[in-house]
Short mmCIF file of C-alpha atoms in Angstrom, two decimals:
data_model
loop_
_atom_site.label_atom_id
_atom_site.label_comp_id
_atom_site.label_asym_id
_atom_site.label_seq_id
_atom_site.Cartn_x
_atom_site.Cartn_y
_atom_site.Cartn_z
CA MET A 1 -33.67 -10.46 9.77
CA ASP A 2 -33.11 -13.45 7.79
CA CYS A 3 -29.98 -12.68 5.96
CA VAL A 4 -29.27 -15.57 3.32
CA LYS A 5 -26.46 -13.93 1.46
CA SER A 6 -24.00 -11.06 1.90
CA GLU A 7 -21.42 -9.29 -0.38
CA GLN A 8 -18.67 -7.08 0.82
CA GLN A 9 -16.05 -4.67 -0.77
CA TYR A 10 -14.07 -1.47 -0.25
CA LEU A 11 -15.23 1.43 -2.12
CA SER A 12 -12.65 1.71 -4.96
CA ASN A 13 -9.24 3.47 -3.67
CA THR A 14 -10.72 4.08 -0.13
CA PRO A 15 -11.00 2.24 3.11
CA ILE A 16 -14.94 2.74 2.98
CA LEU A 17 -16.62 -0.53 3.44
CA VAL A 18 -19.68 -1.45 1.62
CA THR A 19 -21.74 -4.58 2.51
CA ARG A 20 -24.84 -6.01 0.70
CA CYS A 21 -27.14 -8.11 2.55
CA TYR A 22 -30.05 -10.14 0.88
CA ASP A 23 -32.97 -11.94 2.77
CA SER A 24 -34.92 -15.03 1.78
CA GLY A 25 -37.68 -12.77 -0.02
CA GLY A 26 -35.15 -10.99 -2.17
CA ALA A 27 -35.02 -7.64 -0.13
CA CYS A 28 -31.66 -6.08 -0.15
CA ILE A 29 -29.91 -3.57 2.03
CA GLU A 30 -26.63 -1.70 1.48
CA ILE A 31 -24.29 -0.91 4.68
CA THR A 32 -21.79 1.77 4.26
CA ASP A 33 -19.15 1.85 7.19
CA PHE A 34 -16.25 4.36 7.59
CA ALA A 35 -14.45 6.75 9.96
CA PRO A 36 -14.40 10.44 8.63
CA ARG A 37 -11.09 11.67 7.22
CA PHE A 38 -10.66 14.91 5.22
CA ARG A 39 -8.90 18.22 5.09
CA GLN A 40 -10.88 21.07 6.97
CA HIS A 41 -9.70 24.57 7.96
CA GLY A 42 -6.08 23.75 6.72
CA ARG A 43 -5.65 20.43 8.76
CA ILE A 44 -6.82 16.78 8.71
CA TYR A 45 -10.14 16.34 10.38
CA CYS A 46 -10.32 12.77 11.77
CA PRO A 47 -12.49 12.74 14.66
CA THR A 48 -13.04 9.47 16.88
CA LEU A 49 -16.23 8.61 15.05
CA LEU A 50 -17.81 5.72 13.18
CA VAL A 51 -20.49 6.43 10.60
CA ARG A 52 -22.94 3.77 9.26
CA ARG A 53 -25.35 4.30 6.57
CA VAL A 54 -28.04 1.62 5.92
CA GLN A 55 -30.02 2.01 2.78
CA ARG A 56 -32.74 -0.07 1.17
CA ILE A 57 -31.83 -1.43 -2.28
CA GLY A 58 -34.74 -3.42 -3.07
CA GLY A 59 -37.77 -5.34 -1.70
CA ASN A 60 -39.29 -4.81 1.80
CA PRO A 61 -36.22 -5.47 4.21
CA ARG A 62 -36.65 -5.89 7.97
CA LEU A 63 -33.82 -5.30 10.24
CA ARG A 64 -32.77 -4.84 13.92
CA VAL A 65 -30.10 -2.66 15.21
CA ARG A 66 -28.15 -3.89 18.32
CA LEU A 67 -25.48 -1.66 20.03
CA ARG A 68 -24.02 -3.07 23.25
CA PRO A 69 -20.89 -1.24 24.43
CA ALA A 70 -19.06 -2.82 27.02
CA GLN A 71 -16.23 -1.87 29.35
CA ASP A 72 -13.28 -3.11 31.45
CA TYR A 73 -12.61 -5.65 28.62
CA GLY A 74 -16.10 -6.99 28.46
CA ARG A 75 -16.83 -7.42 32.22
CA GLU A 76 -19.44 -4.64 32.35
CA ARG A 77 -22.10 -3.01 30.22
CA THR A 78 -22.48 0.78 30.06
CA SER A 79 -25.52 2.53 31.41
CA THR A 80 -27.71 4.57 29.06
CA THR A 81 -29.39 7.77 28.85
CA TYR A 82 -31.29 9.12 25.71
CA GLY A 83 -32.95 12.03 24.03
CA SER A 84 -35.10 12.51 21.02
CA HIS A 85 -32.35 11.64 18.48
CA HIS A 86 -29.43 10.25 20.57
CA ILE A 87 -28.51 7.60 23.22
CA ARG A 88 -25.54 8.19 25.53
CA TYR A 89 -23.70 5.06 26.67
CA VAL A 90 -22.02 5.97 30.06
CA GLY A 91 -18.92 4.08 31.05
CA LYS A 92 -16.51 4.82 33.81
CA ASP A 93 -13.86 6.45 31.68
CA LEU A 94 -15.82 7.25 28.55
CA VAL A 95 -19.08 8.39 27.32
CA LEU A 96 -20.31 7.40 23.88
CA ARG A 97 -22.98 9.04 21.97
CA LEU A 98 -25.07 7.54 19.12
CA THR A 99 -26.79 10.14 17.06
CA THR A 100 -29.33 8.69 14.52
CA ASP A 101 -32.43 9.30 12.50
CA ALA A 102 -33.52 5.79 13.29
CA SER A 103 -36.07 5.16 15.93
CA ILE A 104 -34.46 5.59 19.21
CA THR A 105 -36.91 3.15 20.80
CA ALA A 106 -36.10 0.58 18.28
CA VAL A 107 -32.43 0.82 19.04
CA LEU A 108 -32.83 0.91 22.80
CA GLU A 109 -35.16 -2.11 22.94
CA GLU A 110 -33.64 -3.87 19.86
CA ASN A 111 -36.88 -3.94 17.99
CA ALA A 112 -37.08 -5.02 14.59
CA PHE A 113 -38.54 -2.56 11.99
CA PHE A 114 -39.10 -2.25 8.19
CA LEU A 115 -36.49 -0.05 6.45
CA GLU A 116 -38.40 2.29 4.04
CA ASP A 117 -35.45 4.28 2.76
CA ALA A 118 -32.25 4.97 4.62
CA ILE A 119 -30.97 5.45 8.23
CA THR A 120 -27.78 7.02 9.40
CA LEU A 121 -25.88 6.27 12.64
CA LEU A 122 -22.85 8.41 14.09
CA LEU A 123 -21.11 6.72 16.97
CA GLY A 124 -18.47 8.82 18.68
CA PRO A 125 -17.88 11.38 21.50
CA ASP A 126 -20.50 12.68 23.63
CA GLU A 127 -21.01 15.89 21.68
CA THR A 128 -24.15 17.32 20.02
CA VAL A 129 -24.06 16.75 16.09
CA GLN A 130 -24.62 19.98 14.29
CA GLY A 131 -27.12 19.61 11.31
CA ALA A 132 -29.47 16.92 10.22
CA VAL A 133 -27.76 13.32 10.80
CA ALA A 134 -28.39 12.20 7.18
CA GLU A 135 -26.80 15.41 5.80
CA VAL A 136 -23.85 15.29 8.14
CA GLY A 137 -23.32 11.51 7.05
CA ASP A 138 -23.64 12.27 3.45
CA HIS A 139 -21.12 15.11 3.90
CA PHE A 140 -18.66 13.03 5.69
CA LEU A 141 -19.01 10.24 3.07
CA SER A 142 -18.37 12.60 0.07
CA GLU A 143 -15.43 14.32 1.80
CA THR A 144 -13.82 11.12 2.98
CA THR A 145 -14.16 9.50 -0.30
CA GLY A 146 -12.52 12.47 -1.93
CA TYR A 147 -9.74 12.57 0.40
CA TRP A 148 -8.73 8.96 0.03
CA ARG A 149 -8.95 9.05 -3.77
CA ASP A 150 -6.81 12.23 -3.85
CA TRP A 151 -4.26 10.56 -1.71
CA VAL A 152 -4.17 7.52 -3.80
CA ARG A 153 -3.80 9.61 -6.94
CA SER A 154 -0.61 10.93 -5.38
CA LEU A 155 1.03 7.71 -4.93
CA GLY A 156 3.92 6.58 -7.28
CA ILE A 157 3.02 2.97 -7.78
CA PRO A 158 4.43 0.08 -9.95
CA PHE A 159 2.54 -0.82 -13.12
CA GLU A 160 1.85 -4.36 -12.18
CA TRP A 161 -0.20 -5.37 -9.10
CA GLN A 162 -1.64 -1.80 -8.78
CA ASP A 163 -4.76 -2.80 -6.74
CA ALA A 164 -2.81 -4.76 -4.38
CA VAL A 165 -0.31 -2.02 -3.71
CA ILE A 166 -3.04 0.63 -3.33
CA ARG A 167 -4.89 -1.60 -0.73
CA ALA A 168 -1.67 -2.22 1.10
CA ALA A 169 -0.66 1.58 1.17
CA ILE A 170 -4.20 2.59 2.48
CA THR A 171 -3.70 0.02 5.25
CA LEU A 172 -0.39 1.21 6.25
CA LYS A 173 -1.69 4.83 6.52
CA LEU A 174 -4.59 3.69 8.67
CA ASN A 175 -2.07 2.26 11.13
CA VAL A 176 -0.55 5.69 11.64
CA PHE A 177 -1.67 7.71 14.89
CA GLU A 178 -1.95 11.12 13.21
CA ASP A 179 -1.61 13.03 16.20
CA THR A 180 1.91 11.91 17.23
CA GLY A 181 3.23 10.20 14.00
CA ALA A 182 3.46 6.81 15.71
CA ILE A 183 2.84 3.71 13.55
CA VAL A 184 1.10 0.85 15.11
CA ALA A 185 2.23 -2.64 14.25
CA ALA A 186 -1.38 -4.15 14.07
CA LEU A 187 -4.70 -3.02 15.48
CA THR A 188 -5.51 -6.20 17.26
CA THR A 189 -4.22 -8.23 20.28
CA SER A 190 -3.96 -11.97 20.93
CA ILE A 191 -4.84 -13.46 17.80
CA PRO A 192 -2.45 -16.44 18.00
CA GLU A 193 0.36 -17.11 15.71
CA SER A 194 -0.88 -20.76 15.48
CA PRO A 195 -3.62 -22.72 17.30
CA GLY A 196 -2.91 -23.66 21.04
CA SER A 197 0.67 -22.00 20.65
CA GLY A 198 0.26 -19.53 23.35
CA ARG A 199 1.99 -17.15 21.16
CA ASN A 200 -0.79 -14.46 21.69
CA TRP A 201 0.48 -10.93 21.82
CA ASP A 202 -0.69 -7.52 21.95
CA TYR A 203 0.49 -5.47 18.80
CA ARG A 204 -1.39 -2.10 19.39
CA PHE A 205 1.94 -0.34 19.89
CA CYS A 206 4.72 1.19 17.92
CA TRP A 207 7.69 -0.86 17.48
CA LEU A 208 10.71 1.25 16.17
CA ARG A 209 11.75 -1.65 13.78
CA ASP A 210 8.46 -2.16 12.20
CA ALA A 211 7.74 1.59 11.77
CA TYR A 212 11.01 1.95 9.88
CA PHE A 213 9.79 -0.67 7.51
CA VAL A 214 6.57 1.29 7.13
CA VAL A 215 8.10 4.48 6.58
CA ASN A 216 10.58 3.18 3.95
CA ALA A 217 7.71 1.59 2.13
CA LEU A 218 5.53 4.59 1.92
CA ASN A 219 8.36 6.77 1.13
CA ARG A 220 9.05 4.65 -2.00
CA LEU A 221 5.50 5.13 -3.02
CA GLY A 222 5.77 8.95 -2.50
CA ALA A 223 3.76 9.29 0.72
CA THR A 224 6.19 11.36 2.46
CA ARG A 225 4.04 13.04 5.19
CA THR A 226 4.21 9.80 7.23
CA MET A 227 7.88 9.94 7.24
CA GLU A 228 8.10 13.39 8.39
CA ARG A 229 5.56 12.90 11.25
CA TYR A 230 7.35 9.76 12.35
CA LEU A 231 10.57 11.42 12.55
CA SER A 232 9.20 13.99 14.93
CA TYR A 233 7.88 10.96 16.95
CA ILE A 234 11.19 9.40 17.11
CA LEU A 235 13.15 12.60 17.89
CA ASN A 236 10.74 13.39 20.91
CA ILE A 237 11.50 9.82 22.14
CA VAL A 238 15.22 10.21 21.67
CA ALA A 239 15.10 13.52 23.62
CA GLN A 240 13.42 11.96 26.66
CA ALA A 241 15.32 8.70 26.70
CA GLN A 242 17.73 8.03 29.63
CA GLU A 243 21.31 7.78 28.57
CA ILE A 244 20.08 7.39 24.89
CA ARG A 245 18.80 3.93 25.74
CA LEU A 246 15.82 3.09 23.29
CA ARG A 247 13.21 0.54 23.92
CA PRO A 248 11.93 -1.59 21.06
CA VAL A 249 8.54 -0.59 21.61
CA TYR A 250 6.43 2.37 22.84
CA THR A 251 2.92 3.60 23.08
CA VAL A 252 1.37 5.77 20.40
CA THR A 253 1.99 8.73 22.63
CA GLY A 254 5.85 7.96 22.96
CA HIS A 255 5.63 6.48 26.61
CA SER A 256 6.59 3.05 27.93
CA VAL A 257 4.20 0.20 27.27
CA SER A 258 2.49 -1.19 30.29
CA ASP A 259 3.32 -4.58 31.87
CA GLU A 260 1.89 -7.65 30.01
CA ARG A 261 -1.17 -9.23 31.74
CA GLU A 262 -3.80 -11.59 30.82
CA ILE A 263 -7.59 -10.65 30.67
CA ALA A 264 -9.60 -13.64 32.04
CA SER A 265 -13.07 -12.00 31.07
CA LEU A 266 -12.33 -12.48 27.25
CA PRO A 267 -12.07 -16.05 25.73
CA GLY A 268 -9.92 -14.87 22.84
CA TYR A 269 -10.03 -15.40 19.15
CA ARG A 270 -12.05 -18.55 18.40
CA GLY A 271 -11.78 -19.24 22.18
CA LEU A 272 -7.91 -19.77 21.87
CA GLY A 273 -6.81 -17.59 24.71
CA PRO A 274 -4.98 -16.04 26.51
CA VAL A 275 -5.93 -12.52 25.79
CA ARG A 276 -2.90 -10.28 26.67
CA ILE A 277 -2.93 -6.47 27.34
CA GLY A 278 0.48 -4.79 27.16
CA ASN A 279 3.78 -6.34 25.85
CA GLN A 280 6.76 -7.43 27.86
CA ALA A 281 8.89 -6.80 24.72
CA TYR A 282 9.19 -3.18 26.04
CA ALA A 283 11.58 -4.46 28.74
CA GLN A 284 13.83 -6.47 26.22
CA VAL A 285 17.25 -5.34 24.89
CA GLN A 286 17.02 -5.15 21.18
CA HIS A 287 19.93 -3.47 19.73
CA ASP A 288 18.77 -3.05 16.14
CA VAL A 289 16.44 -0.33 17.29
CA TYR A 290 19.43 2.27 17.05
CA GLY A 291 19.94 1.51 13.40
CA SER A 292 16.11 1.48 12.71
CA ALA A 293 15.97 5.07 14.23
CA ILE A 294 18.73 6.41 12.22
CA LEU A 295 17.62 4.74 8.86
CA ALA A 296 14.24 6.16 9.37
CA ALA A 297 15.73 9.70 9.73
CA THR A 298 18.20 9.24 6.77
CA HIS A 299 15.61 9.98 4.21
CA VAL A 300 15.16 13.59 5.34
CA PHE A 301 18.70 14.32 4.46
CA PHE A 302 18.48 13.21 0.74
CA ASP A 303 14.70 13.60 -0.21
CA ARG A 304 14.42 17.03 -2.16
CA ARG A 305 10.67 16.58 -2.10
CA LEU A 306 10.68 17.43 1.77
CA ALA A 307 9.90 20.98 2.82
CA ARG A 308 12.14 20.68 5.85
CA GLN A 309 15.44 19.02 5.00
CA GLY A 310 17.81 17.34 7.46
CA ASP A 311 20.69 19.68 8.63
CA GLU A 312 23.69 19.65 10.77
CA ALA A 313 21.73 20.02 14.13
CA LEU A 314 19.68 16.96 13.21
CA PHE A 315 22.66 15.02 12.42
CA HIS A 316 24.29 15.86 15.80
CA ARG A 317 21.00 14.66 17.41
CA LEU A 318 21.45 11.29 15.57
CA GLU A 319 25.04 10.71 16.61
CA PRO A 320 24.44 9.60 20.12
CA LEU A 321 22.28 6.77 18.60
CA GLY A 322 25.20 5.77 16.44
CA GLU A 323 27.61 5.82 19.49
CA ARG A 324 25.24 3.45 21.28
CA ALA A 325 25.11 1.15 18.08
CA ALA A 326 28.91 1.05 17.83
CA GLU A 327 29.10 0.22 21.55
CA LEU A 328 26.55 -2.50 21.38
CA PHE A 329 26.76 -4.21 18.01
CA ASP A 330 28.74 -7.05 19.42
CA GLN A 331 26.70 -7.51 22.47
CA PRO A 332 23.90 -10.25 23.32
CA ASP A 333 20.31 -9.01 22.90
CA ALA A 334 16.95 -10.65 22.34
CA GLY A 335 17.04 -10.05 18.57
CA LEU A 336 14.23 -9.04 16.15
CA TRP A 337 12.34 -12.11 16.84
CA GLU A 338 12.17 -11.04 20.72
CA LEU A 339 13.19 -14.31 22.08
CA ARG A 340 12.16 -14.33 25.75
CA GLY A 341 14.41 -17.19 27.14
CA THR A 342 17.90 -16.48 25.62
CA ALA A 343 20.23 -13.54 24.78
CA ARG A 344 22.76 -14.01 21.93
CA VAL A 345 24.55 -11.71 19.63
CA HIS A 346 22.01 -11.67 16.67
CA THR A 347 23.57 -11.00 13.24
CA PHE A 348 20.49 -8.85 12.14
CA SER A 349 20.92 -6.59 15.20
CA SER A 350 24.65 -6.34 14.53
CA VAL A 351 24.16 -5.43 10.90
CA MET A 352 21.47 -2.83 11.82
CA CYS A 353 23.86 -1.21 14.13
CA TRP A 354 26.42 -1.21 11.44
CA ALA A 355 23.80 0.34 9.07
CA GLY A 356 23.31 3.20 11.36
CA CYS A 357 27.05 4.05 11.57
CA ASP A 358 27.27 3.59 7.85
CA ARG A 359 24.23 6.00 7.20
CA LEU A 360 25.72 8.74 9.61
CA SER A 361 28.96 8.50 7.57
CA ARG A 362 26.98 9.16 4.31
CA ILE A 363 24.94 11.84 6.05
CA ALA A 364 28.08 13.72 7.10
CA ALA A 365 29.58 13.57 3.57
CA HIS A 366 26.40 14.89 2.16
CA LEU A 367 26.50 17.93 4.84
CA GLY A 368 30.14 18.39 3.99
CA LEU A 369 31.36 17.31 7.56
CA ALA A 370 34.50 15.60 6.49
CA ASP A 371 35.87 14.84 9.88
CA ARG A 372 32.58 13.30 11.06
CA ALA A 373 32.10 11.40 7.79
CA ALA A 374 35.53 9.75 8.28
CA TYR A 375 34.89 9.13 12.03
CA TRP A 376 31.70 7.11 11.28
CA ARG A 377 33.18 5.42 8.27
CA ASP A 378 35.93 4.03 10.26
CA ARG A 379 33.50 2.78 12.99
CA ALA A 380 31.36 1.29 10.36
CA ALA A 381 34.23 -0.36 8.78
CA HIS A 382 35.36 -2.04 11.91
CA MET A 383 31.81 -3.26 12.75
CA HIS A 384 31.66 -4.71 9.23
CA GLU A 385 34.94 -6.69 9.56
CA VAL A 386 33.68 -8.18 12.99
CA ILE A 387 30.37 -9.00 11.56
CA SER A 388 31.74 -10.69 8.38
CA ARG A 389 34.11 -12.85 10.38
CA ARG A 390 31.94 -13.84 13.41
CA ALA A 391 28.49 -14.20 11.59
CA TRP A 392 29.99 -16.18 8.77
CA ASN A 393 29.92 -20.06 9.33
CA ALA A 394 32.74 -21.37 7.10
CA LYS A 395 31.39 -24.98 7.55
CA LYS A 396 28.12 -24.13 6.24
CA GLY A 397 29.32 -21.67 3.78
CA THR A 398 26.67 -19.09 4.76
CA PHE A 399 26.08 -16.28 7.10
CA VAL A 400 24.14 -17.42 10.17
CA ALA A 401 21.73 -15.96 12.52
CA THR A 402 24.02 -15.43 15.61
CA PHE A 403 27.75 -14.84 15.96
CA ASP A 404 29.70 -18.08 16.06
CA GLY A 405 26.48 -20.11 15.62
CA ASP A 406 25.28 -22.59 12.98
CA ALA A 407 21.61 -21.96 12.56
CA LEU A 408 19.81 -19.73 9.87
CA ASP A 409 17.05 -17.19 10.11
CA ALA A 410 15.04 -15.41 7.68
CA SER A 411 16.54 -11.84 8.66
CA LEU A 412 19.71 -12.78 6.65
CA LEU A 413 17.72 -12.11 3.57
CA ARG A 414 17.86 -8.45 4.31
CA LEU A 415 21.75 -8.37 4.12
CA ASN A 416 21.78 -6.86 0.49
CA GLU A 417 18.99 -4.28 0.99
CA LEU A 418 20.73 -2.93 3.94
CA CYS A 419 23.81 -2.49 1.71
CA PHE A 420 25.87 -4.71 4.06
CA LEU A 421 26.37 -7.16 1.04
CA THR A 422 25.88 -6.66 -2.63
CA ASP A 423 23.18 -8.61 -4.73
CA ASP A 424 26.02 -10.62 -6.36
CA ASP A 425 28.17 -11.26 -3.38
CA PRO A 426 28.67 -15.09 -3.42
CA ARG A 427 28.22 -15.26 0.31
CA PHE A 428 24.80 -13.59 -0.01
CA VAL A 429 23.83 -15.90 -2.81
CA ALA A 430 24.82 -18.88 -0.84
CA THR A 431 22.91 -17.79 2.14
CA VAL A 432 19.75 -17.23 0.07
CA ARG A 433 20.07 -20.76 -1.22
CA ALA A 434 20.52 -22.29 2.19
CA ILE A 435 17.46 -20.28 3.53
CA GLY A 436 15.51 -21.87 0.49
CA ARG A 437 16.65 -25.30 1.67
CA GLU A 438 16.29 -25.09 5.35
CA LEU A 439 13.62 -22.63 6.23
CA LYS A 440 10.98 -23.12 3.37
CA SER A 441 7.95 -25.14 3.96
CA GLY A 442 5.64 -25.35 0.86
CA ASP A 443 5.65 -21.96 -0.58
CA PHE A 444 6.68 -20.03 2.53
CA ILE A 445 9.78 -19.08 4.56
CA PHE A 446 9.92 -19.52 8.36
CA ARG A 447 11.59 -17.00 10.46
CA TYR A 448 13.49 -19.81 12.09
CA MET A 449 12.99 -23.61 12.49
CA GLU A 450 14.74 -24.15 15.95
CA ALA A 451 12.69 -24.48 19.04
CA ASP A 452 12.22 -21.27 21.13
CA ASP A 453 10.54 -20.51 24.54
CA PHE A 454 7.21 -21.70 23.07
CA GLY A 455 8.40 -24.83 21.21
CA THR A 456 9.00 -25.05 17.48
CA PRO A 457 7.08 -22.62 15.21
CA GLN A 458 4.17 -24.14 13.30
CA ASN A 459 3.26 -21.33 10.97
CA ALA A 460 5.40 -19.10 8.58
CA PHE A 461 6.03 -15.44 9.21
CA LEU A 462 4.47 -13.87 5.96
CA VAL A 463 7.01 -11.03 5.52
CA CYS A 464 9.94 -13.55 5.59
CA THR A 465 8.51 -14.95 2.32
CA PHE A 466 8.48 -11.45 0.72
CA TRP A 467 12.15 -11.08 1.81
CA TYR A 468 12.88 -14.33 0.13
CA ILE A 469 10.97 -13.34 -2.93
CA ASN A 470 13.12 -10.08 -3.06
CA ALA A 471 16.35 -12.03 -2.44
CA LEU A 472 15.64 -14.39 -5.35
CA ALA A 473 15.09 -11.46 -7.73
CA ALA A 474 18.29 -10.01 -6.49
CA ILE A 475 20.34 -12.83 -7.17
CA GLY A 476 18.89 -13.39 -10.70
CA ASP A 477 15.86 -15.82 -10.11
CA ARG A 478 13.44 -13.36 -11.12
CA GLY A 479 11.02 -15.97 -12.57
CA GLU A 480 10.92 -17.92 -9.56
CA ALA A 481 10.44 -14.88 -7.44
CA ARG A 482 7.53 -13.57 -9.75
CA ALA A 483 5.72 -17.09 -9.57
CA LEU A 484 6.18 -17.16 -5.71
CA PHE A 485 4.78 -13.65 -5.41
CA GLU A 486 1.75 -14.54 -7.27
CA LYS A 487 1.15 -17.49 -4.95
CA VAL A 488 1.55 -15.23 -1.85
CA LEU A 489 -0.88 -12.66 -3.26
CA ALA A 490 -3.56 -15.39 -3.77
CA CYS A 491 -3.57 -16.03 0.11
CA ARG A 492 -4.81 -12.55 0.74
CA ASN A 493 -8.34 -12.32 2.23
CA ARG A 494 -11.10 -11.10 -0.01
CA HIS A 495 -10.27 -7.52 0.93
CA GLY A 496 -6.55 -7.80 -0.15
CA LEU A 497 -5.29 -7.91 3.38
CA LEU A 498 -2.72 -10.01 5.18
CA ALA A 499 -2.23 -11.12 8.81
CA GLU A 500 1.14 -11.91 10.41
CA HIS A 501 1.33 -15.87 9.90
CA ILE A 502 0.16 -18.28 7.55
CA ASP A 503 -0.30 -22.05 7.74
CA PRO A 504 1.86 -23.53 4.84
CA ARG A 505 -0.50 -26.42 4.42
CA THR A 506 -3.94 -25.05 4.66
CA ARG A 507 -2.84 -21.40 3.86
CA GLU A 508 -5.15 -20.01 6.58
CA GLN A 509 -3.87 -16.79 8.03
CA TRP A 510 -3.08 -16.44 11.64
CA GLY A 511 -1.52 -13.83 14.10
CA ASN A 512 -2.58 -10.23 14.60
CA PHE A 513 -4.45 -8.52 11.78
CA VAL A 514 -3.82 -6.31 9.66
CA GLN A 515 0.01 -6.79 10.07
CA THR A 516 2.00 -3.81 8.79
CA TYR A 517 5.04 -6.01 8.25
CA SER A 518 3.02 -8.24 5.77
CA MET A 519 1.68 -5.13 3.83
CA VAL A 520 5.06 -3.77 3.69
CA GLY A 521 6.49 -6.93 2.23
CA LEU A 522 3.87 -6.92 -0.40
CA ILE A 523 4.71 -3.28 -1.50
CA GLY A 524 8.35 -4.05 -1.49
CA SER A 525 8.32 -7.06 -3.77
CA ALA A 526 5.77 -5.54 -6.04
CA ILE A 527 7.98 -2.59 -6.75
CA ARG A 528 10.98 -4.89 -7.21
CA LEU A 529 9.34 -7.31 -9.53
CA SER A 530 7.09 -5.12 -11.53
CA ILE A 531 7.96 -4.07 -15.19
CA ARG A 532 8.59 -0.42 -15.53
CA TRP A 533 6.03 1.86 -16.72
CA ASP A 534 7.93 2.94 -19.72
CA GLN A 535 8.15 -0.74 -20.83
CA ALA A 536 4.51 -1.46 -20.18
CA PHE A 537 3.00 -0.23 -23.41
#
């Protein structure tokens, strides 16, 4: 009732959250929150259920339980019915059931009560819980703890920064929609990129670009199942795409995202609205998606750990994506930064189109399809020549963000990792140096500095700093890269998590949270910078 201090941490190597609260008299309670997830009957059991266990640790704690579900984006409260051990919260489209061994009256009337031992609360579908509530909660906790620790034990992590990498990997896995394999960019909507910027977006969807980065990161850690499930998701989208036109973003079920609209009933994060539902990016033209889809699928042709290997039939299903990439690589689009007011030929989009065709050539060669390998090699070579000529600014002595342009953007830091340039290519080295001069503010790299539809960006896009760290290491500045990596790690919140943006002056995080891009960047930099296990001791 009069909490004066709280402590919070994840249970080691799990996403199970443990909070301790202390009152002014020294009484203490421990709150354990989690969603069940474990193997049962040969499949993953992960019901839409939240479990909360509240236990008395010491003293004579008095507490109050408030549960006030709302619907229609907060406009209406649900109605309630109840039984001896449950309360039903009845909404228009959904009925929730709270099953608990706490006093039903105390919860309904929000009455304070003394906690003598422990209570368990299960909030989920309107279904009867089989068994005693406390026993069910304890069983779920034990099985969920075991599941996550077994999963972490299977990861191939770097020697250094192990805790940071483990937390990032768990977080990425939590962003996967198990049923379809879709990977959600972030689980929030409308946390602004910076205060008063209007850059408030709904990220609760699957961007093909973001998902490729997640798949690549988890695959490098040995978590291959996410890649296999995501490939099924992508192939189902390709099968239903009209004329092989891919959208940048889809719902978790593989359908078109709804039109963007504002919700007046919600004030937004810290009152900094608007709150937006849906994302208009679904209607944009972003040509890099073809390369992203092909690159995500490439793993299955070469990774011998997988039960089902990529074959000639899958290769032929990918070829139409390559044809689209070759057709569109030098055409204007909105780019990976999803600019709303202008369309240009973005270098990153062009390079991703090239990468798709380049990987098709490698896959064909791997499968022994000599004619198809030569075909895609020729397509890729032509694209490489055009990009190298038109995206290079001789006056600046660097690659630039758009064909025949003169501005830089942070995506150019990916040119080596996409194998478009080698690490020691003087053109790449010069581009990295220029980005350090022009896009760096304090310890952080901005995605670009020029004004866009919403003005000049005020905060740095966190993954760009990880890209810069990797580029520094690639061109030989490993010491500087390690020092900068440590500085970025120090900006994580107390649970080791990162949002999308950061204020380079205050180091306060902004933007949707937790951001998969940022956690992917952390994993990639840790792997690149860590000493090897056989050199560690």
